[in-house]
Amino acid sequence: MSLSSQTITQLRAKLTAGEITAVEIIDSLEQSIKEKDGAIGGYINPASYDFDAAREAAKSADLSLPLGGIPIAIKDNINVKGEPCSCASKFLYDSYVSPYDATVITKLKAAGAIPLGRLNLDEFAMGSTTDNSAVQRTNNPHDYDHVPGGSSGGSAAVVAADTAIASLGSDTGGSIRQPASHCGVVGLKPSYGRVSRYGLVAFASSLDQVGPLTKSVEDAALMLNVLSGSDTMDSTSLEVEVPDFTANLDAGVAGMKIGIPTEYFAAGIDPAVREVVDKAIDQLKAAGAEIVEISLPHTEYAVATYYIIAPAEASSNLSRFDGIRYGNRSSQADNLIDTYKKSRSEGFGSEVKRRIILGTYALSSGYDHKYYDKAQRVRTLILKDFTDAFEKVDAIVSPVCPTAAPKHGENSDDPLKEYLADICTIAANLAGIPGISVPAGTISNSAGNKLPVGLQILGPQLGEEVILQVAKVCESF
Ligand code: GLN
């Protein structure tokens, strides 16, 4: 088995036993990226990567550290000093180089990891397919005609294709969990505030979280150990103790109460997806969990609430891209206002423009009360649904997405259809609770290929230990 296809845990054991070197891991990755990424398109500009510099970093890596010698691929909306950070947008592509490290990158480096490679995404993380990237298309490694999911499509595809050991993604409404589900890898969205957002290019600041995509649940726990913690550079990061997330991984689910929310199994879920999820639930029961039907009654408002709050915050966050300080400046403009207008018209793609227009409208004078304020009130009800539910159960299990990965272009003329498919993931962001997607099975498509289906496990705020514990059991099915 090539080194690039192994988990962090496996590689770490071999590194510390002296059976392999960190340089050999880089060699293996370089080879697999060169062999496979041309067809998958997970990495942005891999031909420009300095593998020799990565080998130098590998040579001096401190193997006694938790991620010593492990290369980690990074979503292209997270700043790594000296590297381009395009957010898959024409606005920044070719013109923006990060002047600093995001806190998650500082933490990875301090833990001995080597950030290596920039991963494709939907432009500014807006989307569910990665087809909104202005840079390139990313294919699902299980069937190139299908999308990898999004917005962290590159982050999921490279881990699934063994062209990365593990990666970082960001999740505002499902963007770690959904591509993880579509590509058959593990994807963890931490609780809001668990991980610093400093250096993540902001999409919707009250929803965004950074998290890992990995080949195993144990690797996700290991990565979370490193990424977590309060940060003076992000006032929304929480000052709470960081447990060792690997400590209770094998505690099992015996005696645990697991909630099944009726609303997440409503019409619209593909029966084949349902079958995979039902089977996983039966297995959890067989492993000793008590399965309890629960209700999250405000679920039907989650999509509408999210698609007010996220675009509103995006319209504000993206106002910094005005052609003056960052990225693209139009050469066609002859005064200041024209510079703003033309730089933005040329630099942003259509989905980003749609969100800015929707968000600006929702915040505009006279309408803010009607839309934004109301959405915030509904958000509180959605949070209350979860608070009530977690008085009765330890964790909640559901599909991640109503279908397996769609084909490229399948929903491109119908944004509403694409937004509705976020139904199972976005409430967790609105409530700030943690969620994980773990591979649960596959379904065959008409081309005879097997497309992965993930199981979502949600926990109470700061309840990452519980969801990792449940995920670890599911992984063994
Ligand atoms: N699909 C959702 C959206 O388009 C979620 C994106 C994300 O989590 N970044 O907004």
Coordinates of C-alpha atoms and ligand atoms in Angstrom, one line a residue:
M1 CA 0.0 0.0 0.0
S2 CA 1.5 3.4 -1.0
L3 CA 2.2 5.8 1.8
S4 CA -0.2 8.4 0.4
S5 CA -3.1 6.1 0.9
Q6 CA -2.5 5.6 4.6
T7 CA -4.0 7.3 7.6
I8 CA -2.2 9.8 9.8
T9 CA -2.3 7.2 12.6
Q10 CA -0.7 4.5 10.5
L11 CA 2.0 6.9 9.1
R12 CA 2.8 8.2 12.6
A13 CA 3.3 4.7 13.9
K14 CA 5.7 3.9 11.1
L15 CA 7.5 7.2 11.4
T16 CA 8.1 6.9 15.1
A17 CA 9.2 3.3 14.7
G18 CA 11.7 4.4 12.1
E19 CA 10.2 2.2 9.4
I20 CA 9.7 5.1 7.1
T21 CA 10.8 8.8 6.8
A22 CA 8.8 11.9 6.4
V23 CA 10.6 12.6 3.1
E24 CA 9.2 9.3 1.7
I25 CA 5.7 10.5 2.5
I26 CA 6.3 13.6 0.4
D27 CA 7.8 11.5 -2.4
S28 CA 4.7 9.3 -2.4
L29 CA 2.3 12.2 -2.4
E30 CA 4.2 13.9 -5.2
Q31 CA 4.0 10.8 -7.3
S32 CA 0.3 10.3 -6.6
I33 CA -0.6 13.9 -7.3
K34 CA 1.3 13.8 -10.6
E35 CA -0.4 10.5 -11.6
K36 CA -4.0 11.2 -10.5
D37 CA -4.8 14.9 -10.0
G38 CA -4.9 15.8 -13.7
A39 CA -8.1 13.8 -14.0
I40 CA -9.6 14.8 -10.7
G41 CA -8.6 18.5 -10.4
G42 CA -8.6 18.7 -6.6
Y43 CA -5.5 20.8 -6.4
I44 CA -5.1 24.3 -7.8
N45 CA -1.9 24.7 -9.8
P46 CA -0.1 21.6 -8.5
A47 CA 2.7 22.0 -11.1
S48 CA 3.8 25.1 -9.2
Y49 CA 4.2 23.3 -5.8
D50 CA 7.7 23.2 -4.4
F51 CA 8.0 19.6 -3.3
D52 CA 11.7 20.1 -2.6
A53 CA 10.9 22.7 0.0
A54 CA 8.3 20.2 1.5
R55 CA 11.1 17.6 1.6
E56 CA 13.3 20.0 3.4
A57 CA 10.5 20.7 5.9
A58 CA 10.0 16.9 6.2
K59 CA 13.7 16.4 6.9
S60 CA 13.6 18.7 9.9
A61 CA 10.2 17.7 11.2
D62 CA 10.0 16.9 14.9
L63 CA 8.6 13.4 14.9
S64 CA 7.8 13.7 18.6
L65 CA 5.0 16.2 17.9
P66 CA 1.4 14.9 17.3
L67 CA 1.4 15.5 13.6
G68 CA 5.2 15.5 13.1
G69 CA 6.1 14.9 9.4
I70 CA 2.5 14.7 8.2
P71 CA 1.6 16.8 5.1
I72 CA -1.9 18.4 5.2
A73 CA -3.6 19.9 2.1
I74 CA -5.4 23.2 2.6
K75 CA -8.6 24.6 1.2
D76 CA -7.8 27.7 -0.9
N77 CA -9.7 30.0 1.4
I78 CA -7.3 29.5 4.3
N79 CA -4.2 31.8 4.5
V80 CA -0.8 30.2 4.4
K81 CA 2.0 32.8 4.5
G82 CA 3.7 33.2 1.1
E83 CA 1.2 31.1 -0.8
P84 CA -1.6 32.3 -3.2
C85 CA -5.1 32.2 -1.7
S86 CA -7.6 32.5 -4.5
C87 CA -10.9 31.4 -2.9
A88 CA -11.4 30.0 -6.4
S89 CA -12.3 33.5 -7.5
K90 CA -11.1 35.5 -10.5
F91 CA -11.0 38.4 -8.0
L92 CA -8.0 36.9 -6.1
Y93 CA -6.5 34.4 -8.5
D94 CA -3.1 35.4 -9.7
S95 CA -3.0 38.6 -7.6
Y96 CA -3.3 37.7 -3.9
V97 CA -0.5 36.1 -1.9
S98 CA -1.2 35.5 1.8
P99 CA 0.9 37.8 4.0
Y100 CA 0.3 35.7 7.2
D101 CA -0.7 32.3 8.5
A102 CA -4.2 31.5 9.6
T103 CA -4.2 30.4 13.3
V104 CA -5.1 26.8 12.2
I105 CA -2.0 26.8 10.0
T106 CA 0.2 28.2 12.9
K107 CA -1.2 25.3 15.0
L108 CA -0.6 22.7 12.3
K109 CA 3.0 23.8 11.9
A110 CA 3.5 23.9 15.7
A111 CA 2.3 20.3 15.8
G112 CA 4.9 19.3 13.2
A113 CA 2.6 19.1 10.2
I114 CA 3.6 20.4 6.7
P115 CA 0.9 22.4 4.9
L116 CA 1.1 21.2 1.2
G117 CA -1.1 22.1 -1.7
R118 CA -4.1 24.4 -2.3
L119 CA -7.5 22.8 -2.8
N120 CA -10.3 23.8 -5.1
L121 CA -13.7 25.0 -3.8
D122 CA -16.9 26.8 -4.9
E123 CA -16.0 30.5 -5.3
F124 CA -15.7 32.0 -1.8
A125 CA -17.2 28.7 -0.4
M126 CA -20.6 29.4 -1.9
G127 CA -22.1 26.3 -3.3
S128 CA -22.5 22.5 -2.9
T129 CA -20.8 21.1 -6.0
T130 CA -17.4 22.9 -6.5
D131 CA -18.7 23.7 -10.0
N132 CA -18.9 27.4 -8.8
S133 CA -15.1 27.5 -8.9
A134 CA -13.8 30.1 -11.3
V135 CA -10.6 28.2 -11.6
Q136 CA -11.3 24.6 -12.6
R137 CA -13.7 21.7 -12.3
T138 CA -13.1 19.0 -9.7
N139 CA -14.4 15.5 -10.3
N140 CA -15.7 13.0 -7.8
P141 CA -12.9 10.3 -7.7
H142 CA -15.7 7.6 -7.7
D143 CA -17.1 8.8 -11.0
Y144 CA -15.7 11.7 -12.9
D145 CA -19.1 12.7 -14.3
H146 CA -20.2 13.4 -10.8
V147 CA -19.4 16.4 -8.5
P148 CA -17.3 15.9 -5.4
G149 CA -19.8 18.0 -3.4
G150 CA -18.9 21.4 -2.0
S151 CA -17.8 23.8 -1.1
S152 CA -14.8 21.9 0.2
G153 CA -14.9 19.6 -2.9
G154 CA -11.2 19.7 -3.5
S155 CA -10.6 18.9 0.2
A156 CA -12.8 15.8 0.0
A157 CA -11.7 14.6 -3.4
V158 CA -7.9 14.6 -2.7
V159 CA -8.4 12.6 0.5
A160 CA -10.7 10.1 -1.3
A161 CA -8.2 9.8 -4.2
D162 CA -5.2 9.3 -1.9
T163 CA -3.6 12.3 -3.3
A164 CA -3.6 13.7 0.2
I165 CA -3.3 12.2 3.7
A166 CA -5.8 14.6 5.2
S167 CA -7.0 18.1 4.5
L168 CA -8.6 21.2 5.9
G169 CA -12.0 22.5 4.8
S170 CA -14.5 25.1 6.0
D171 CA -18.2 24.5 6.8
T172 CA -20.7 27.4 6.8
G173 CA -23.7 25.3 5.9
G174 CA -22.4 21.8 5.3
S175 CA -19.3 22.4 3.2
I176 CA -17.1 19.9 5.1
R177 CA -19.8 17.2 5.8
Q178 CA -21.5 17.2 2.4
P179 CA -18.4 16.7 0.2
A180 CA -17.1 14.2 2.8
S181 CA -20.3 12.3 2.3
H182 CA -20.2 12.5 -1.5
C183 CA -16.5 11.3 -1.7
G184 CA -16.6 8.7 1.1
V185 CA -14.3 10.3 3.7
V186 CA -14.7 11.5 7.2
G187 CA -15.5 15.3 7.6
L188 CA -15.9 17.1 10.9
K189 CA -17.4 20.5 11.5
P190 CA -16.5 21.5 15.0
S191 CA -18.8 23.5 17.3
Y192 CA -18.8 27.2 16.6
G193 CA -16.0 28.8 18.6
R194 CA -14.0 25.6 19.1
V195 CA -11.5 26.4 16.3
S196 CA -10.2 29.9 15.5
R197 CA -11.5 31.5 12.2
Y198 CA -8.6 33.9 12.0
G199 CA -7.1 33.7 8.5
L200 CA -10.1 31.9 7.0
V201 CA -11.5 34.2 4.3
A202 CA -14.9 35.1 5.8
F203 CA -18.1 34.0 4.1
A204 CA -20.7 34.2 6.9
S205 CA -18.9 35.0 10.1
S206 CA -21.6 33.7 12.5
L207 CA -21.7 30.3 10.8
D208 CA -18.1 29.6 9.4
Q209 CA -15.9 26.9 11.0
V210 CA -12.7 25.3 9.9
G211 CA -12.4 21.5 10.3
P212 CA -10.6 18.4 9.1
L213 CA -11.4 15.9 6.3
T214 CA -9.6 12.6 6.9
K215 CA -9.5 8.9 6.0
S216 CA -10.5 7.8 9.5
V217 CA -12.4 9.0 12.6
E218 CA -9.3 8.6 14.7
D219 CA -7.4 11.0 12.3
A220 CA -10.3 13.5 12.6
A221 CA -9.9 13.4 16.4
L222 CA -6.1 13.8 16.2
M223 CA -6.5 16.8 13.9
L224 CA -9.2 18.4 16.2
N225 CA -6.8 18.1 19.1
V226 CA -4.3 20.3 17.2
L227 CA -6.8 22.7 15.6
S228 CA -8.9 23.5 18.8
G229 CA -8.4 26.3 21.3
S230 CA -9.1 29.9 22.0
D231 CA -7.3 32.6 20.1
T232 CA -6.9 36.3 20.9
M233 CA -7.1 36.9 17.1
D234 CA -10.7 35.6 17.0
S235 CA -13.0 37.0 19.6
T236 CA -15.6 34.3 18.8
S237 CA -13.3 31.5 19.7
L238 CA -14.2 30.0 23.0
E239 CA -12.1 29.9 26.1
V240 CA -12.8 26.3 27.0
E241 CA -10.6 23.4 27.9
V242 CA -9.6 21.2 25.0
P243 CA -10.0 17.6 25.9
D244 CA -8.0 14.8 24.2
F245 CA -10.5 13.9 21.5
T246 CA -8.8 10.5 21.0
A247 CA -9.1 9.4 24.6
N248 CA -12.6 8.0 24.6
L249 CA -12.9 7.0 20.9
D250 CA -13.4 3.4 21.7
A251 CA -16.0 3.8 24.4
G252 CA -18.7 2.5 22.1
V253 CA -22.4 3.3 22.0
A254 CA -23.8 0.9 24.5
G255 CA -26.4 2.6 26.7
M256 CA -26.2 5.8 24.6
K257 CA -29.5 7.4 23.4
I258 CA -29.4 8.3 19.7
G259 CA -32.1 10.5 18.3
I260 CA -33.6 10.1 14.8
P261 CA -35.3 13.4 13.8
T262 CA -38.5 12.7 11.8
E263 CA -38.1 15.9 9.8
Y264 CA -34.7 14.8 8.4
F265 CA -36.3 11.7 6.9
A266 CA -39.1 13.6 5.2
A267 CA -40.0 13.5 1.5
G268 CA -37.2 14.3 -0.9
I269 CA -34.7 11.8 0.6
D270 CA -33.6 9.3 -2.1
P271 CA -34.9 5.9 -1.0
A272 CA -31.5 4.4 -1.8
V273 CA -29.8 6.9 0.6
R274 CA -32.5 6.2 3.2
E275 CA -31.7 2.5 3.0
V276 CA -28.0 3.1 3.7
V277 CA -28.8 5.3 6.6
D278 CA -31.5 2.9 8.0
K279 CA -29.0 0.1 7.9
A280 CA -26.4 2.2 9.9
I281 CA -29.1 3.0 12.5
D282 CA -29.9 -0.7 12.8
Q283 CA -26.3 -1.5 13.4
L284 CA -26.0 1.2 16.0
K285 CA -28.9 -0.4 17.8
A286 CA -27.2 -3.8 17.5
A287 CA -24.1 -2.2 19.1
G288 CA -26.2 -1.3 22.1
A289 CA -27.6 2.2 21.4
E290 CA -31.1 3.1 22.3
I291 CA -32.8 4.6 19.2
V292 CA -35.3 7.3 20.0
E293 CA -37.5 9.1 17.5
I294 CA -37.3 12.9 18.1
S295 CA -38.7 16.0 16.5
L296 CA -36.8 19.2 15.4
P297 CA -40.0 21.1 14.6
H298 CA -38.5 24.2 13.0
T299 CA -36.4 22.3 10.5
E300 CA -38.7 23.4 7.6
Y301 CA -37.6 27.0 8.1
A302 CA -33.8 26.2 8.3
V303 CA -33.1 26.6 4.5
A304 CA -34.9 29.9 4.3
T305 CA -33.3 31.2 7.5
Y306 CA -29.8 30.2 6.3
Y307 CA -30.3 31.8 2.9
I308 CA -31.1 35.1 4.6
I309 CA -28.4 35.1 7.2
A310 CA -25.5 33.7 5.1
P311 CA -25.9 36.0 2.1
A312 CA -26.5 39.0 4.4
E313 CA -23.2 38.4 6.2
A314 CA -21.5 37.6 2.9
S315 CA -22.6 40.8 1.3
S316 CA -21.0 42.7 4.2
N317 CA -17.8 40.5 4.3
L318 CA -17.3 40.7 0.6
S319 CA -17.5 44.5 0.5
R320 CA -13.8 44.5 1.2
F321 CA -13.2 43.3 -2.3
D322 CA -13.5 46.6 -4.0
G323 CA -10.5 46.8 -6.3
I324 CA -8.6 49.0 -4.0
R325 CA -6.9 46.9 -1.5
Y326 CA -7.3 43.2 -2.5
G327 CA -7.0 41.4 -5.8
N328 CA -8.6 42.4 -9.1
R329 CA -8.7 46.1 -10.1
S330 CA -10.4 46.8 -13.4
S331 CA -8.3 48.5 -16.0
Q332 CA -11.5 49.8 -17.7
A333 CA -12.5 52.3 -15.0
D334 CA -11.8 56.0 -15.0
N335 CA -13.0 57.1 -11.5
L336 CA -13.4 55.6 -8.0
I337 CA -17.0 54.5 -8.2
D338 CA -16.4 53.0 -11.6
T339 CA -13.4 51.1 -10.2
Y340 CA -15.6 49.6 -7.5
K341 CA -18.3 48.6 -9.9
K342 CA -16.2 47.3 -12.7
S343 CA -13.7 45.5 -10.4
R344 CA -16.6 43.7 -8.7
S345 CA -18.5 43.0 -11.9
E346 CA -15.4 41.4 -13.5
G347 CA -14.0 39.7 -10.4
F348 CA -17.1 37.9 -9.0
G349 CA -18.9 34.9 -10.6
S350 CA -22.6 34.6 -10.9
E351 CA -23.4 32.7 -7.6
V352 CA -21.3 35.2 -5.6
K353 CA -23.2 38.1 -7.2
R354 CA -26.5 36.4 -6.5
R355 CA -25.6 36.1 -2.8
I356 CA -24.4 39.7 -2.6
I357 CA -27.6 40.9 -4.2
L358 CA -29.8 38.7 -2.0
G359 CA -27.9 39.7 1.2
T360 CA -27.8 43.4 0.4
Y361 CA -31.5 43.4 -0.2
A362 CA -32.2 41.5 3.1
L363 CA -30.2 44.1 5.0
S364 CA -31.5 47.2 3.2
S365 CA -33.3 49.9 5.1
G366 CA -36.9 49.0 5.7
Y367 CA -36.4 45.3 4.9
D368 CA -33.8 44.4 7.5
H369 CA -36.5 44.0 10.1
K370 CA -38.7 41.9 7.8
Y371 CA -35.9 39.5 6.7
Y372 CA -32.6 39.6 8.7
D373 CA -34.1 40.2 12.2
K374 CA -36.8 37.7 11.6
A375 CA -34.3 35.1 10.4
Q376 CA -32.3 35.6 13.6
R377 CA -35.4 35.0 15.7
V378 CA -36.2 31.8 13.8
R379 CA -32.5 30.8 14.3
T380 CA -33.1 31.0 18.1
L381 CA -36.1 28.6 17.7
I382 CA -33.9 26.2 15.7
L383 CA -31.3 26.3 18.4
K384 CA -34.0 25.7 21.0
D385 CA -35.1 22.6 19.0
F386 CA -31.6 21.2 19.5
T387 CA -31.3 22.2 23.2
D388 CA -34.6 20.4 23.9
A389 CA -33.6 17.3 21.9
F390 CA -30.2 17.0 23.7
E391 CA -32.1 16.8 27.0
K392 CA -33.4 13.5 25.7
V393 CA -30.6 12.1 23.6
D394 CA -26.8 12.0 23.5
A395 CA -26.4 12.4 19.8
I396 CA -28.6 12.8 16.6
V397 CA -28.2 10.7 13.5
S398 CA -29.4 11.6 10.0
P399 CA -28.5 11.5 6.3
V400 CA -26.0 14.2 5.3
C401 CA -27.6 15.0 2.0
P402 CA -30.9 13.8 0.4
T403 CA -29.0 12.2 -2.5
A404 CA -25.6 10.9 -3.5
A405 CA -23.4 13.2 -5.5
P406 CA -25.2 14.6 -8.5
K407 CA -23.7 14.8 -12.0
H408 CA -21.9 18.0 -13.1
G409 CA -24.4 20.6 -14.2
E410 CA -27.4 18.6 -12.9
N411 CA -28.8 21.5 -10.8
S412 CA -26.9 24.4 -12.3
D413 CA -30.0 26.1 -13.8
D414 CA -31.9 25.7 -10.5
P415 CA -30.2 27.3 -7.5
L416 CA -33.2 26.8 -5.3
K417 CA -33.0 23.0 -5.8
E418 CA -29.4 23.1 -4.8
Y419 CA -30.1 25.2 -1.7
L420 CA -32.9 22.8 -0.6
A421 CA -30.4 19.9 -0.7
D422 CA -28.7 21.6 2.3
I423 CA -31.6 20.7 4.5
C424 CA -29.8 18.2 6.7
T425 CA -26.6 20.2 7.3
I426 CA -27.4 23.9 7.7
A427 CA -29.3 23.8 11.0
A428 CA -26.2 22.6 12.8
N429 CA -24.4 25.8 11.6
L430 CA -27.3 28.0 12.7
A431 CA -27.2 26.3 16.1
G432 CA -23.4 26.3 16.4
I433 CA -23.3 22.5 17.2
P434 CA -20.7 20.0 16.0
G435 CA -21.4 17.5 13.2
I436 CA -19.5 14.7 11.5
S437 CA -20.0 12.8 8.3
V438 CA -18.8 9.2 8.3
P439 CA -19.0 6.9 5.3
A440 CA -22.0 4.6 5.7
G441 CA -22.3 2.7 2.4
T442 CA -22.6 3.2 -1.3
I443 CA -25.3 3.2 -4.0
S444 CA -24.7 2.2 -7.6
N445 CA -25.4 4.7 -10.3
S446 CA -26.5 4.1 -13.9
A447 CA -22.9 3.9 -15.1
G448 CA -22.3 1.0 -12.6
N449 CA -20.1 3.0 -10.3
K450 CA -20.6 3.1 -6.6
L451 CA -21.2 6.5 -5.1
P452 CA -20.6 6.9 -1.4
V453 CA -23.3 7.9 1.2
G454 CA -22.4 9.4 4.5
L455 CA -24.1 9.3 7.8
Q456 CA -24.3 12.6 9.8
I457 CA -23.9 12.5 13.6
L458 CA -24.8 15.8 15.4
G459 CA -23.9 16.5 19.1
P460 CA -24.6 19.2 21.6
Q461 CA -22.5 22.3 21.7
L462 CA -18.9 21.3 22.5
G463 CA -20.0 17.6 22.3
E464 CA -17.3 16.6 19.8
E465 CA -16.2 13.7 22.0
V466 CA -19.7 12.1 21.8
I467 CA -20.0 12.3 18.0
L468 CA -16.5 11.0 17.4
Q469 CA -17.3 8.1 19.7
V470 CA -20.5 7.3 17.7
A471 CA -18.6 7.8 14.4
K472 CA -15.9 5.4 15.4
V473 CA -18.6 2.7 15.9
C474 CA -20.2 3.4 12.5
E475 CA -16.8 3.2 10.8
S476 CA -16.5 -0.4 11.8
F477 CA -19.8 -1.4 10.1
Ligands
GLN1 N1 -24.1 24.8 0.3 C1 -24.1 25.9 1.3 C2 -24.0 27.2 0.5 O1 -23.9 27.2 -0.6 C3 -23.0 25.7 2.3 C4 -21.7 26.3 1.9 C5 -20.6 26.2 2.9 O2 -20.8 25.5 4.0 N2 -19.6 26.9 2.7 O3 -24.0 28.3 1.1

